[in-house]
Amino acid sequence: MSLLFLSTTDSPDPWVEEFRRQMPELDLRVWPETGDPHDIRYALVWKPPPGELRRLPALEVMFSLGAGVDALLGDPELPDLPLVRMVEHGLTEGMAEYVALQALYWHRNMHAYLASQRGGVWQPLPERLARERRVGILGLGELGSAAARTLAGLGFDAAGWSRTQRQLPGIACLHGRDGLDTLLARSEILVCLLPLTPETRGILDARTFSRLPRGAVVINAARGAHVVDADLLEALASGRLAGASLDVFTREPLPPDHPFWSHPAIVVTPHAAAPTHARTATASVVEQIRRHRAGLPLTNLVDRSRGY
Ligand code: NDP
Ligand code: OXD
């Protein structure tokens, strides 16, 4: 039984070490040293060259190294096999930390204080408590619900939005188109944790920004293509938005001449909100392989008709 590790961006070293430790009986191959492709039953992949997985005739299950599968699903040659997306607690905790960090940063005027410090200006600003600040989260899945719980735990008045109705204790849960407008109207801080699908592409656009309270802040840790860049710049210029924290971009790395780099109201992080952690993620893949070998159903399967 062989698993092929195929990432065009990640070093295989920590993964090789973890699979050896956690599943010593697994025959682990590291792309491009695939060996006999007929041996490969499982593939753990991130940004594989298009069509590459088609070359594995005995492949049974594809595992995504990341939670988002938009790039994989964009490969017209992706085999029609079960695709498991990454759900592991290291990634989930990392995202909750990132969202808490950015929400507190804007909530507690850190952006303004850092600017004051650069100018040597002593300027306390009016401060509110988290429970007086309304935060809205687009997407209440694995990551959105963890972020919502963390924000609520800090005291924020948190609400979330999903495709189908969700129920989370202490979080106002909205769904559907009407739910979106209700959520936007109350979100002084808007967090995007949606998957990128045809329905969600460009959702952070002028229409969305116009429905937020004036002076709201946007945090996007989902995918760059959720944002219409020109609309974001316009909303910042007009004062409709006061700031944005962006972790993901339509083109990554963000091109050196992109206006986001030097914009005074934008915080840029390099797609670092929630990396997949080799130790915890290997445990999650090992568990799935054991389930599969035992004839049990896989979990966290991507539903291709939904696109996530
Ligand atoms: P999930 O699939 O667990 O959750 C997706 C959520 O979005 C669900 O609540 C779903 O609704 C909702 N949703 C999907 N489509 C719509 C729609 N059309 N309208 C309203 N709600 C919708 O995904 P995760 O939480 O695990 O991950 C979310 C995204 O985060 C990933 O797809 C990826 O792009 C991004 N990500 C970014 C990382 C980073 O480092 N920046 C790291 C990891 C992930 P419902 O509950 O009804 O299904
Ligand atoms: C992911 C990502 O989807 O890193 O896991 O963006």
PDB file of N, CA and C and ligand atoms in Angstrom, residues 67-68 85 91 95 139-144 161-164 166 193-195 199-200 221-223 247-248 271 273-274 306 308, ligand 1:
ATOM      1  N   ALA A  67      -7.113  22.986   3.234  1.00  0.00           N
ATOM      2  CA  ALA A  67      -8.555  22.916   3.459  1.00  0.00           C
ATOM      3  C   ALA A  67      -9.331  23.340   2.209  1.00  0.00           C
ATOM      4  N   GLY A  68      -8.759  24.259   1.464  1.00  0.00           N
ATOM      5  CA  GLY A  68      -9.445  24.778   0.277  1.00  0.00           C
ATOM      6  C   GLY A  68      -9.084  23.931  -0.935  1.00  0.00           C
ATOM      7  N   ARG A  85     -10.694  16.747   1.955  1.00  0.00           N
ATOM      8  CA  ARG A  85      -9.991  18.005   2.202  1.00  0.00           C
ATOM      9  C   ARG A  85      -9.364  17.982   3.593  1.00  0.00           C
ATOM     10  N   LEU A  91      -4.503  23.351  11.989  1.00  0.00           N
ATOM     11  CA  LEU A  91      -4.950  24.353  11.016  1.00  0.00           C
ATOM     12  C   LEU A  91      -6.136  25.157  11.592  1.00  0.00           C
ATOM     13  N   MET A  95      -6.176  29.194  12.406  1.00  0.00           N
ATOM     14  CA  MET A  95      -7.094  30.181  11.809  1.00  0.00           C
ATOM     15  C   MET A  95      -7.831  30.971  12.889  1.00  0.00           C
ATOM     16  N   GLY A 139     -19.193  32.249   6.293  1.00  0.00           N
ATOM     17  CA  GLY A 139     -18.719  30.859   6.329  1.00  0.00           C
ATOM     18  C   GLY A 139     -18.675  30.383   7.765  1.00  0.00           C
ATOM     19  N   LEU A 140     -19.468  29.365   8.038  1.00  0.00           N
ATOM     20  CA  LEU A 140     -19.518  28.809   9.400  1.00  0.00           C
ATOM     21  C   LEU A 140     -19.168  27.331   9.374  1.00  0.00           C
ATOM     22  N   GLY A 141     -18.154  26.990   8.539  1.00  0.00           N
ATOM     23  CA  GLY A 141     -17.717  25.603   8.476  1.00  0.00           C
ATOM     24  C   GLY A 141     -16.682  25.335   9.556  1.00  0.00           C
ATOM     25  N   GLU A 142     -15.748  24.453   9.227  1.00  0.00           N
ATOM     26  CA  GLU A 142     -14.717  24.076  10.194  1.00  0.00           C
ATOM     27  C   GLU A 142     -13.989  25.326  10.723  1.00  0.00           C
ATOM     28  N   LEU A 143     -13.556  26.191   9.824  1.00  0.00           N
ATOM     29  CA  LEU A 143     -12.739  27.335  10.241  1.00  0.00           C
ATOM     30  C   LEU A 143     -13.596  28.501  10.715  1.00  0.00           C
ATOM     31  N   GLY A 144     -14.682  28.777   9.983  1.00  0.00           N
ATOM     32  CA  GLY A 144     -15.543  29.892  10.381  1.00  0.00           C
ATOM     33  C   GLY A 144     -16.164  29.675  11.751  1.00  0.00           C
ATOM     34  N   TRP A 161     -22.633  33.531   8.832  1.00  0.00           N
ATOM     35  CA  TRP A 161     -23.486  33.285   7.662  1.00  0.00           C
ATOM     36  C   TRP A 161     -23.008  32.044   6.923  1.00  0.00           C
ATOM     37  N   SER A 162     -23.953  31.219   6.531  1.00  0.00           N
ATOM     38  CA  SER A 162     -23.597  29.994   5.807  1.00  0.00           C
ATOM     39  C   SER A 162     -24.642  29.742   4.718  1.00  0.00           C
ATOM     40  N   ARG A 163     -24.425  28.702   3.944  1.00  0.00           N
ATOM     41  CA  ARG A 163     -25.363  28.377   2.852  1.00  0.00           C
ATOM     42  C   ARG A 163     -26.622  27.758   3.442  1.00  0.00           C
ATOM     43  N   THR A 164     -26.425  26.802   4.348  1.00  0.00           N
ATOM     44  CA  THR A 164     -27.570  26.178   5.008  1.00  0.00           C
ATOM     45  C   THR A 164     -27.592  26.651   6.465  1.00  0.00           C
ATOM     46  N   ARG A 166     -27.193  26.932  10.223  1.00  0.00           N
ATOM     47  CA  ARG A 166     -26.308  26.329  11.243  1.00  0.00           C
ATOM     48  C   ARG A 166     -26.787  26.749  12.613  1.00  0.00           C
ATOM     49  N   LEU A 193     -14.416  33.591   5.573  1.00  0.00           N
ATOM     50  CA  LEU A 193     -13.871  32.225   5.646  1.00  0.00           C
ATOM     51  C   LEU A 193     -14.735  31.288   4.802  1.00  0.00           C
ATOM     52  N   LEU A 194     -15.037  31.755   3.596  1.00  0.00           N
ATOM     53  CA  LEU A 194     -15.829  30.951   2.656  1.00  0.00           C
ATOM     54  C   LEU A 194     -14.899  30.156   1.748  1.00  0.00           C
ATOM     55  N   PRO A 195     -15.364  29.023   1.234  1.00  0.00           N
ATOM     56  CA  PRO A 195     -14.599  28.392   0.155  1.00  0.00           C
ATOM     57  C   PRO A 195     -14.788  29.194  -1.124  1.00  0.00           C
ATOM     58  N   GLU A 199     -20.297  30.648  -6.681  1.00  0.00           N
ATOM     59  CA  GLU A 199     -21.246  31.498  -5.939  1.00  0.00           C
ATOM     60  C   GLU A 199     -20.525  32.528  -5.064  1.00  0.00           C
ATOM     61  N   THR A 200     -19.344  32.209  -4.589  1.00  0.00           N
ATOM     62  CA  THR A 200     -18.686  33.108  -3.620  1.00  0.00           C
ATOM     63  C   THR A 200     -17.588  33.955  -4.250  1.00  0.00           C
ATOM     64  N   ALA A 221      -9.303  35.852   4.978  1.00  0.00           N
ATOM     65  CA  ALA A 221      -8.318  34.764   5.132  1.00  0.00           C
ATOM     66  C   ALA A 221      -8.758  33.554   4.330  1.00  0.00           C
ATOM     67  N   ALA A 222      -9.634  33.773   3.332  1.00  0.00           N
ATOM     68  CA  ALA A 222     -10.180  32.627   2.586  1.00  0.00           C
ATOM     69  C   ALA A 222      -9.431  32.454   1.260  1.00  0.00           C
ATOM     70  N   ARG A 223      -9.846  33.163   0.241  1.00  0.00           N
ATOM     71  CA  ARG A 223      -9.142  33.141  -1.038  1.00  0.00           C
ATOM     72  C   ARG A 223      -9.140  34.561  -1.619  1.00  0.00           C
ATOM     73  N   ASP A 247      -4.900  38.109   3.866  1.00  0.00           N
ATOM     74  CA  ASP A 247      -3.905  37.029   3.943  1.00  0.00           C
ATOM     75  C   ASP A 247      -3.756  36.320   2.607  1.00  0.00           C
ATOM     76  N   VAL A 248      -4.734  36.508   1.738  1.00  0.00           N
ATOM     77  CA  VAL A 248      -4.794  35.742   0.486  1.00  0.00           C
ATOM     78  C   VAL A 248      -5.069  36.700  -0.673  1.00  0.00           C
ATOM     79  N   HIS A 271      -0.283  34.638   3.041  1.00  0.00           N
ATOM     80  CA  HIS A 271      -1.025  33.358   3.083  1.00  0.00           C
ATOM     81  C   HIS A 271      -0.475  32.508   4.245  1.00  0.00           C
ATOM     82  N   ALA A 273      -2.147  32.615   7.430  1.00  0.00           N
ATOM     83  CA  ALA A 273      -3.135  32.608   8.522  1.00  0.00           C
ATOM     84  C   ALA A 273      -3.179  31.254   9.211  1.00  0.00           C
ATOM     85  N   ALA A 274      -3.216  30.195   8.429  1.00  0.00           N
ATOM     86  CA  ALA A 274      -3.430  28.873   9.033  1.00  0.00           C
ATOM     87  C   ALA A 274      -2.715  27.800   8.230  1.00  0.00           C
ATOM     88  N   ARG A 306     -21.273  20.872  -4.914  1.00  0.00           N
ATOM     89  CA  ARG A 306     -21.287  22.142  -4.166  1.00  0.00           C
ATOM     90  C   ARG A 306     -20.041  22.971  -4.456  1.00  0.00           C
ATOM     91  N   TYR A 308     -17.188  22.459  -2.696  1.00  0.00           N
ATOM     92  CA  TYR A 308     -16.353  22.534  -1.478  1.00  0.00           C
ATOM     93  C   TYR A 308     -16.648  21.350  -0.600  1.00  0.00           C
TER      94      TYR A 308
HETATM   95  P1  NDP B   1     -15.887  24.394   5.198  1.00  0.00           P
HETATM   96  O1  NDP B   1     -16.232  23.660   3.948  1.00  0.00           O
HETATM   97  O2  NDP B   1     -15.802  23.633   6.469  1.00  0.00           O
HETATM   98  O3  NDP B   1     -16.912  25.586   5.450  1.00  0.00           O
HETATM   99  C1  NDP B   1     -17.383  26.399   4.417  1.00  0.00           C
HETATM  100  C2  NDP B   1     -18.484  27.288   4.953  1.00  0.00           C
HETATM  101  O4  NDP B   1     -18.844  28.224   3.932  1.00  0.00           O
HETATM  102  C3  NDP B   1     -19.751  26.509   5.332  1.00  0.00           C
HETATM  103  O5  NDP B   1     -20.350  27.070   6.457  1.00  0.00           O
HETATM  104  C4  NDP B   1     -20.626  26.718   4.096  1.00  0.00           C
HETATM  105  O6  NDP B   1     -22.025  26.649   4.330  1.00  0.00           O
HETATM  106  C5  NDP B   1     -20.251  28.141   3.720  1.00  0.00           C
HETATM  107  N1  NDP B   1     -20.596  28.406   2.324  1.00  0.00           N
HETATM  108  C6  NDP B   1     -20.141  27.782   1.216  1.00  0.00           C
HETATM  109  N2  NDP B   1     -20.721  28.294   0.118  1.00  0.00           N
HETATM  110  C7  NDP B   1     -21.566  29.249   0.557  1.00  0.00           C
HETATM  111  C8  NDP B   1     -22.471  30.113  -0.089  1.00  0.00           C
HETATM  112  N3  NDP B   1     -22.625  30.104  -1.426  1.00  0.00           N
HETATM  113  N4  NDP B   1     -23.194  30.965   0.661  1.00  0.00           N
HETATM  114  C9  NDP B   1     -23.064  30.962   2.014  1.00  0.00           C
HETATM  115  N5  NDP B   1     -22.225  30.167   2.695  1.00  0.00           N
HETATM  116  C10 NDP B   1     -21.488  29.319   1.967  1.00  0.00           C
HETATM  117  O7  NDP B   1     -14.485  25.133   4.896  1.00  0.00           O
HETATM  118  P2  NDP B   1     -13.361  25.543   5.940  1.00  0.00           P
HETATM  119  O8  NDP B   1     -13.997  26.312   7.040  1.00  0.00           O
HETATM  120  O9  NDP B   1     -12.537  24.367   6.314  1.00  0.00           O
HETATM  121  O10 NDP B   1     -12.427  26.473   5.037  1.00  0.00           O
HETATM  122  C11 NDP B   1     -12.903  27.665   4.453  1.00  0.00           C
HETATM  123  C12 NDP B   1     -11.868  28.230   3.489  1.00  0.00           C
HETATM  124  O11 NDP B   1     -10.775  28.804   4.194  1.00  0.00           O
HETATM  125  C13 NDP B   1     -11.175  27.205   2.581  1.00  0.00           C
HETATM  126  O12 NDP B   1     -12.003  26.853   1.486  1.00  0.00           O
HETATM  127  C14 NDP B   1      -9.938  27.965   2.125  1.00  0.00           C
HETATM  128  O13 NDP B   1     -10.214  28.692   0.958  1.00  0.00           O
HETATM  129  C15 NDP B   1      -9.680  28.934   3.279  1.00  0.00           C
HETATM  130  N6  NDP B   1      -8.439  28.614   3.974  1.00  0.00           N
HETATM  131  C16 NDP B   1      -7.451  29.579   4.085  1.00  0.00           C
HETATM  132  C17 NDP B   1      -6.294  29.328   4.768  1.00  0.00           C
HETATM  133  C18 NDP B   1      -5.259  30.373   4.977  1.00  0.00           C
HETATM  134  O14 NDP B   1      -4.177  30.089   5.501  1.00  0.00           O
HETATM  135  N7  NDP B   1      -5.523  31.613   4.612  1.00  0.00           N
HETATM  136  C19 NDP B   1      -6.031  28.022   5.384  1.00  0.00           C
HETATM  137  C20 NDP B   1      -7.117  27.088   5.223  1.00  0.00           C
HETATM  138  C21 NDP B   1      -8.263  27.388   4.537  1.00  0.00           C
HETATM  139  P3  NDP B   1     -22.717  25.308   4.880  1.00  0.00           P
HETATM  140  O15 NDP B   1     -22.317  25.258   6.356  1.00  0.00           O
HETATM  141  O16 NDP B   1     -24.151  25.531   4.700  1.00  0.00           O
HETATM  142  O17 NDP B   1     -22.136  24.173   4.087  1.00  0.00           O
END
